[in-house]
Amino acid sequence: MPKVVPEYKEKARRNIIETSAQVFLEKGYHKTKMDDIAERLGVSKGAIYQYFRSKEQLFFDVMDFFMHLRKDEVMSIILSEDPMRIASADFIGMKIERALQTQSFGLDLFLEAARNDLLRERMTEVLQEIYDEFIDLTTDLKERGVIKRDADVGVIWRGIVALRDGLILSILQGAKVTDVKATWVKITNMLLKEVFLERWMDEAK
Amino acid sequence: MPKVVPEYKEKARRNIIETSAQVFLEKGYHKTKMDDIAERLGVSKGAIYQYFRSKEQLFFDVMDFFMHLRKDEVMSIILSEDPMRIASADFIGMKIERALQTQSFGLDLFLEAARNDLLRERMTEVLQEIYDEFIDLTTDLKERGVIKRDADVGVIWRGIVALRDGLILSILQGAKVTDVKATWVKITNMLLKEVFLERWMDEAK
Amino acid sequence: MPKVVPEYKEKARRNIIETSAQVFLEKGYHKTKMDDIAERLGVSKGAIYQYFRSKEQLFFDVMDFFMHLRKDEVMSIILSEDPMRIASADFIGMKIERALQTQSFGLDLFLEAARNDLLRERMTEVLQEIYDEFIDLTTDLKERGVIKRDADVGVIWRGIVALRDGLILSILQGAKVTDVKATWVKITNMLLKEVFLERWMDEAK
Amino acid sequence: MPKVVPEYKEKARRNIIETSAQVFLEKGYHKTKMDDIAERLGVSKGAIYQYFRSKEQLFFDVMDFFMHLRKDEVMSIILSEDPMRIASADFIGMKIERALQTQSFGLDLFLEAARNDLLRERMTEVLQEIYDEFIDLTTDLKERGVIKRDADVGVIWRGIVALRDGLILSILQGAKVTDVKATWVKITNMLLKEVFLERWMDEAK
DNA sequence: CATGAATGAGTTTTCATTCAT
DNA sequence: CATGAATGAAAACTCATTCAT
């Protein structure tokens, strides 16, 4: 490992954040010990403190990382050629799998973050950013005749996101995977029909 | 001699559970200290240990209490004369208010519970109980012509519950109350229309 | 030990302060570990934290204790029937002995305290209290013809106190005990002659 | 080939000592981190370890440096044409200013050193050196009729040094600057009168 | 030689749990 | 039974020192 190059430090930071993200995801914030993270990284505890002032600060930066992941994820879906694929069993299936693996899908981390004023503000900010880009996009799509002019896309989109999170939560509470998948496919289809013009939907299929 | 002691003990247990539930709701599981609970109860820490082996056991029983609360709540809605009131801004408004007050609405407690094998099983059980009663009820309603014969009520119900949880989560992440209310009203209406016969819905209004 | 009586807690606090004072005196603030104090007390570390929020707070209270000790000491000398005994080899001898035992006589603790704004203020306060009582007393002594009307007792008193502290410091730096004693006797005699009327000094002898 | 390397090394050592001395003075021994010193020097931590085995060894050498400073200071005063200037408000004023700036005037460093056997011995040694030179000088001055033949110059000198240190300490404990200056001027004048012949003192003015 | 990232032993602090009163 | 002081096993964080680059 080249330690003298200037980029090294930034790379190391990045590495710590991504590894910590994994561990936080698996064990939750409170059950994750700095020792756990250090062990996973294969370094000593002290090394982490060279990059992050405290566990709280590390969590802060991990959450920032998660938010950007989420944003990128949402954007990539919206901007994809086939937004209808959201309404597939596969789409939710992937989420479910990750939820079952990590026992949380990060929902508890977001809830933990919601208890912190600074992080809550940051979350609101990112949410707004996503929403703004989303609205720009849909305005364009309305003009191009892809989605209905009178559709309240904000409502539909918020509904889809909430449905996803709520269903993930139900999975964690023991709901059956098949039930959850069926629910997702049925309801997202209903919601998307409210938004997309018939003609376009047929083509998408 | 009347053996009042066992009854007293049960009452005391109950009291501890309900008070602990409050505190867990407010502060989350990990941030709640046995001291906090004892203080809220107005008793000494030692007293709690007379009724519960450990903090974990207490949490276990508190979660059991919560699950039954949830079940009762769901049942009372389903059995009410006017199931359509679910699809009102007021209904979700109440939830939102509580979420904002407690910073969690208990979602984090359920997630914490999901990490515990025993509790997760228990949750699945209760969920199934609710579902079974729900199916009984809807079979009856189909026969009485209140809801459509071909409606997949399971999907709709799961969707509504997931939507509620997901929207609460979005509130905690900083979404605007008005947006969330609008989303709830719009989508639950869509979902309920899928289930109830037109005629009945008009009457309900 | 009766633990339920209300006075117990105050007694325990007192005990911790006095024992900590000893240990701080012997090892200095930074080299004293909470473990050291706990061990000397014969209790666990945790017990100390039931009475003091932090090591810093404990130090604060220990310094308060020291200041009152100092005040009482000064007062008892001033109010004694024979203030001239200050100017004796025995008087400084006692201080020297304690300084050699504790390697500091607490001077380093006062210096440590001087770095803390709150403690410095508190020290100034106590100093002023001592000074005020001192002035009251000397005004009375002037009227009763014990000390000279034109004597600047403030200067003399400050000089004596400074001399004591400075000589203690020199002892810690390796000065010879006999030299220090001789210095003390000679100079304090000079200073007191400036203040007391001849007649009275003869009597005192 | 000129062997400049060893000279360079000595210069570097010297530089580290002087800079460390500053930092130790400002923050005290325990609160000074090797990082602080390295940063002030503008070099890396590792570089310091090329010249000093450990923080303790560095402190040792810094104290040696301080002792020589003190010795030089004392000697320059004694050897100056006008020893009476010691008894001026300006003289103590300078010390006070530095004490207030550094919050210690190094007293805590000397106390810290006093706890170390090796350093205490070293201090005693230097003290003795100063004292010996001092006695040589005063013997000469007695013969030249500058100071009284029967004066106990050792006592007076020790008194003055102790007074200085004691007053500095009182400043750090919150004593008023004007009070301290007045005390210094008054008492040093008294002490010097005991030593110098009248005639000489008049001239000095 | 210089660098500064990494180490790891130590230190403060917390808190569920116990147990003498 | 109830109390709450004491316990002790963590856990976060610090920093002098080392060593690969």
Coordinates of N, CA and C in Angstrom, one line a residue, chain A residues 24-28 30-31 70 102-104 107-108 110-112 114-115 117 120 123-124 127-128 152 154-156 158-160 162-163 165-167 169-170 172-176 179-180 182-183 186-187 190-191 194, chain B residues 24-28 30-31 70 102-104 107-108 110-112 114-115 117 120 123-124 127-128 152 154-156 158-160 162-163 165-167 169-170 172-176 179-180 182-183 186-187 190-191 194:
Chain A
F24 N -22.5 -1.7 10.0 CA -23.7 -1.0 10.5 C -25.0 -1.7 10.0
L25 N -24.9 -2.0 8.7 CA -26.1 -2.6 8.1 C -26.4 -4.0 8.7
E26 N -25.4 -4.7 9.0 CA -25.5 -6.1 9.5 C -26.0 -6.1 11.0
K27 N -25.3 -5.2 11.8 CA -25.5 -5.3 13.2 C -26.3 -4.1 13.8
G28 N -26.5 -3.1 13.0 CA -27.2 -1.9 13.6 C -26.2 -1.0 14.3
H30 N -26.0 0.6 17.3 CA -25.6 0.4 18.7 C -24.8 -0.9 18.9
K31 N -25.2 -1.9 18.2 CA -24.5 -3.2 18.4 C -23.2 -3.3 17.7
R70 N -28.8 5.9 -2.2 CA -30.2 5.8 -2.4 C -30.6 6.8 -3.6
T102 N -29.3 -8.6 5.7 CA -28.8 -7.6 6.7 C -29.7 -7.5 7.8
Q103 N -30.9 -8.1 7.8 CA -31.9 -8.0 8.9 C -32.4 -6.6 9.0
S104 N -32.2 -5.8 8.1 CA -32.7 -4.4 8.3 C -32.9 -3.6 7.0
L107 N -33.0 0.2 7.3 CA -34.1 1.1 7.9 C -33.8 1.5 9.3
D108 N -33.2 0.7 10.1 CA -32.9 1.1 11.5 C -31.9 2.2 11.5
F110 N -31.6 4.5 9.3 CA -32.3 5.7 8.9 C -33.1 6.2 10.1
L111 N -33.7 5.3 10.9 CA -34.4 5.7 12.1 C -33.5 6.2 13.1
E112 N -32.4 5.6 13.3 CA -31.4 6.2 14.2 C -31.0 7.6 13.8
A114 N -32.7 9.6 12.2 CA -33.9 10.5 12.3 C -33.9 11.1 13.7
R115 N -33.2 10.5 14.7 CA -33.1 11.0 16.0 C -32.1 12.1 16.2
D117 N -30.6 15.6 15.0 CA -31.1 16.8 14.3 C -30.3 17.1 13.0
R120 N -31.1 14.5 10.4 CA -32.4 14.6 9.9 C -32.5 15.8 8.8
M123 N -31.0 14.6 5.7 CA -31.9 13.6 5.0 C -33.0 14.4 4.2
T124 N -33.5 15.4 4.9 CA -34.6 16.2 4.2 C -34.0 16.9 3.0
L127 N -33.6 14.4 0.2 CA -34.9 14.0 -0.2 C -35.4 15.1 -1.2
Q128 N -35.2 16.3 -0.8 CA -35.7 17.4 -1.7 C -34.9 17.5 -3.0
D152 N -50.7 13.2 -10.9 CA -50.0 13.7 -9.7 C -48.8 12.8 -9.4
G154 N -46.0 13.2 -8.0 CA -45.4 13.3 -6.7 C -46.1 12.2 -5.8
V155 N -47.4 12.2 -5.8 CA -48.1 11.3 -4.9 C -47.8 9.9 -5.3
I156 N -47.8 9.6 -6.6 CA -47.5 8.2 -7.0 C -46.1 7.7 -6.6
R158 N -44.2 9.0 -4.2 CA -44.1 8.9 -2.8 C -44.7 7.6 -2.3
G159 N -45.8 7.3 -2.9 CA -46.5 6.0 -2.6 C -45.6 4.8 -2.9
I160 N -45.0 4.8 -4.0 CA -44.1 3.7 -4.4 C -43.0 3.5 -3.4
A162 N -42.8 4.6 -0.3 CA -43.3 4.2 1.0 C -43.7 2.7 0.9
L163 N -44.3 2.3 -0.2 CA -44.7 0.9 -0.3 C -43.5 0.0 -0.2
D165 N -40.6 0.6 1.3 CA -40.0 0.6 2.7 C -41.0 -0.2 3.6
G166 N -42.3 0.0 3.4 CA -43.2 -0.7 4.3 C -43.2 -2.2 4.1
L167 N -43.1 -2.6 2.8 CA -43.0 -4.0 2.5 C -41.7 -4.7 3.1
L169 N -40.2 -3.7 5.6 CA -40.4 -3.8 7.1 C -41.2 -5.0 7.4
S170 N -42.2 -5.3 6.6 CA -43.1 -6.4 6.8 C -42.3 -7.7 6.7
L172 N -39.2 -8.1 7.3 CA -38.4 -8.2 8.5 C -39.3 -8.7 9.7
Q173 N -40.5 -8.4 9.6 CA -41.4 -8.8 10.7 C -42.0 -10.2 10.4
G174 N -41.6 -10.9 9.4 CA -41.9 -12.2 9.2 C -43.0 -12.5 8.1
A175 N -43.3 -11.5 7.3 CA -44.3 -11.7 6.2 C -43.7 -12.7 5.2
K176 N -44.6 -13.4 4.5 CA -44.1 -14.3 3.5 C -43.6 -13.6 2.2
D179 N -46.1 -13.5 -0.7 CA -47.2 -12.5 -0.5 C -46.7 -11.1 -0.8
V180 N -45.5 -10.8 -0.3 CA -45.0 -9.5 -0.4 C -44.7 -9.2 -1.9
A182 N -46.2 -10.4 -4.5 CA -47.5 -10.3 -5.2 C -48.1 -8.9 -4.9
T183 N -48.0 -8.5 -3.6 CA -48.5 -7.2 -3.2 C -47.8 -6.1 -4.0
K186 N -48.8 -6.1 -7.9 CA -50.2 -5.6 -8.1 C -50.3 -4.1 -7.9
I187 N -49.8 -3.7 -6.7 CA -50.1 -2.3 -6.4 C -49.2 -1.3 -7.2
M190 N -50.9 -0.9 -10.5 CA -52.1 0.1 -10.3 C -51.6 1.5 -10.3
L191 N -50.6 1.8 -9.6 CA -50.1 3.1 -9.4 C -49.5 3.7 -10.7
E194 N -51.9 4.8 -13.3 CA -52.4 6.2 -13.1 C -51.6 7.2 -13.8
Chain B
F24 N -39.4 3.0 26.0 CA -38.7 2.5 24.8 C -39.1 3.2 23.5
L25 N -40.4 3.6 23.5 CA -40.9 4.3 22.3 C -40.2 5.6 22.2
E26 N -40.1 6.3 23.3 CA -39.5 7.6 23.2 C -38.0 7.6 22.9
K27 N -37.3 6.7 23.6 CA -35.8 6.8 23.5 C -35.2 5.7 22.6
G28 N -36.0 4.7 22.3 CA -35.4 3.6 21.6 C -34.8 2.6 22.6
H30 N -31.9 0.9 22.8 CA -30.5 1.0 23.4 C -30.3 2.2 24.2
K31 N -31.0 3.3 23.9 CA -30.8 4.5 24.7 C -31.6 4.5 26.0
R70 N -51.2 -3.7 18.3 CA -51.3 -3.5 16.9 C -52.5 -4.4 16.3
T102 N -42.7 10.8 19.2 CA -41.8 9.8 19.7 C -40.6 9.6 18.8
Q103 N -40.5 10.3 17.7 CA -39.4 10.1 16.8 C -39.2 8.7 16.2
S104 N -40.3 7.9 16.3 CA -40.1 6.6 15.8 C -41.4 5.8 15.5
L107 N -41.2 1.9 15.1 CA -40.6 1.2 14.0 C -39.3 0.6 14.3
D108 N -38.5 1.4 15.1 CA -37.1 1.0 15.4 C -37.2 -0.2 16.4
F110 N -39.6 -2.5 16.4 CA -39.9 -3.7 15.6 C -38.6 -4.2 14.9
L111 N -37.8 -3.2 14.4 CA -36.6 -3.6 13.7 C -35.6 -4.3 14.6
E112 N -35.5 -3.7 15.8 CA -34.7 -4.3 16.9 C -35.1 -5.7 17.1
A114 N -36.7 -7.6 15.2 CA -36.5 -8.5 14.0 C -35.2 -9.1 14.0
R115 N -34.3 -8.5 14.8 CA -32.9 -9.1 14.9 C -32.8 -10.3 15.9
D117 N -34.2 -13.8 17.0 CA -34.9 -15.0 16.4 C -36.3 -15.3 17.1
R120 N -38.8 -12.6 16.4 CA -39.2 -12.6 15.0 C -40.2 -13.7 14.8
M123 N -43.5 -12.5 16.2 CA -44.1 -11.5 15.3 C -44.8 -12.2 14.1
T124 N -44.1 -13.2 13.5 CA -44.7 -13.9 12.4 C -46.0 -14.5 12.9
L127 N -48.7 -11.9 13.3 CA -49.1 -11.5 12.0 C -50.1 -12.5 11.4
Q128 N -49.8 -13.8 11.5 CA -50.6 -14.8 10.9 C -52.0 -14.8 11.6
D152 N -58.6 -9.3 -4.3 CA -57.6 -10.0 -3.5 C -57.3 -9.1 -2.3
G154 N -56.1 -9.7 0.5 CA -54.8 -9.9 1.2 C -53.8 -8.8 0.7
V155 N -53.8 -8.8 -0.6 CA -52.9 -7.8 -1.3 C -53.2 -6.4 -0.9
I156 N -54.4 -6.1 -1.0 CA -54.8 -4.7 -0.6 C -54.5 -4.3 0.8
R158 N -52.3 -5.8 2.8 CA -50.9 -5.7 3.0 C -50.3 -4.4 2.4
G159 N -50.9 -4.0 1.3 CA -50.4 -2.7 0.7 C -50.7 -1.5 1.6
I160 N -51.9 -1.6 2.2 CA -52.3 -0.4 3.1 C -51.4 -0.4 4.3
A162 N -48.4 -1.6 4.6 CA -47.0 -1.2 4.2 C -47.0 0.3 3.9
L163 N -48.0 0.8 3.2 CA -48.0 2.2 2.9 C -47.9 3.0 4.2
D165 N -46.7 2.2 7.1 CA -45.4 2.2 7.7 C -44.3 3.0 6.9
G166 N -44.4 2.8 5.6 CA -43.5 3.5 4.7 C -43.6 5.0 4.8
L167 N -44.9 5.5 4.9 CA -45.1 6.9 5.0 C -44.6 7.5 6.3
L169 N -42.2 6.3 8.0 CA -40.8 6.4 7.9 C -40.3 7.6 7.1
S170 N -41.1 7.9 6.1 CA -40.7 9.1 5.3 C -40.9 10.4 6.1
L172 N -40.4 10.6 9.2 CA -39.2 10.7 10.1 C -37.9 11.1 9.4
Q173 N -38.0 10.9 8.0 CA -36.8 11.3 7.2 C -37.0 12.7 6.7
G174 N -38.1 13.4 7.1 CA -38.2 14.8 6.8 C -39.2 15.1 5.7
A175 N -40.0 14.2 5.3 CA -41.0 14.5 4.3 C -42.0 15.4 4.8
K176 N -42.7 16.2 4.0 CA -43.6 17.2 4.4 C -45.0 16.5 4.8
D179 N -47.7 16.6 2.1 CA -47.5 15.7 1.0 C -47.8 14.3 1.4
V180 N -47.4 13.9 2.6 CA -47.7 12.6 3.1 C -49.2 12.3 3.2
A182 N -51.6 13.8 1.6 CA -52.2 13.7 0.3 C -52.0 12.3 -0.3
T183 N -50.7 11.8 -0.2 CA -50.4 10.5 -0.7 C -51.3 9.4 -0.1
K186 N -55.0 9.7 -1.3 CA -55.2 9.3 -2.7 C -55.0 7.8 -2.9
I187 N -54.0 7.2 -2.4 CA -53.7 5.8 -2.7 C -54.6 4.9 -1.9
M190 N -57.7 4.6 -3.8 CA -57.5 3.8 -5.0 C -57.6 2.3 -4.6
L191 N -56.9 2.0 -3.5 CA -56.9 0.6 -3.1 C -58.2 0.1 -2.6
E194 N -60.8 -0.9 -5.2 CA -60.5 -2.2 -5.8 C -61.3 -3.3 -5.1

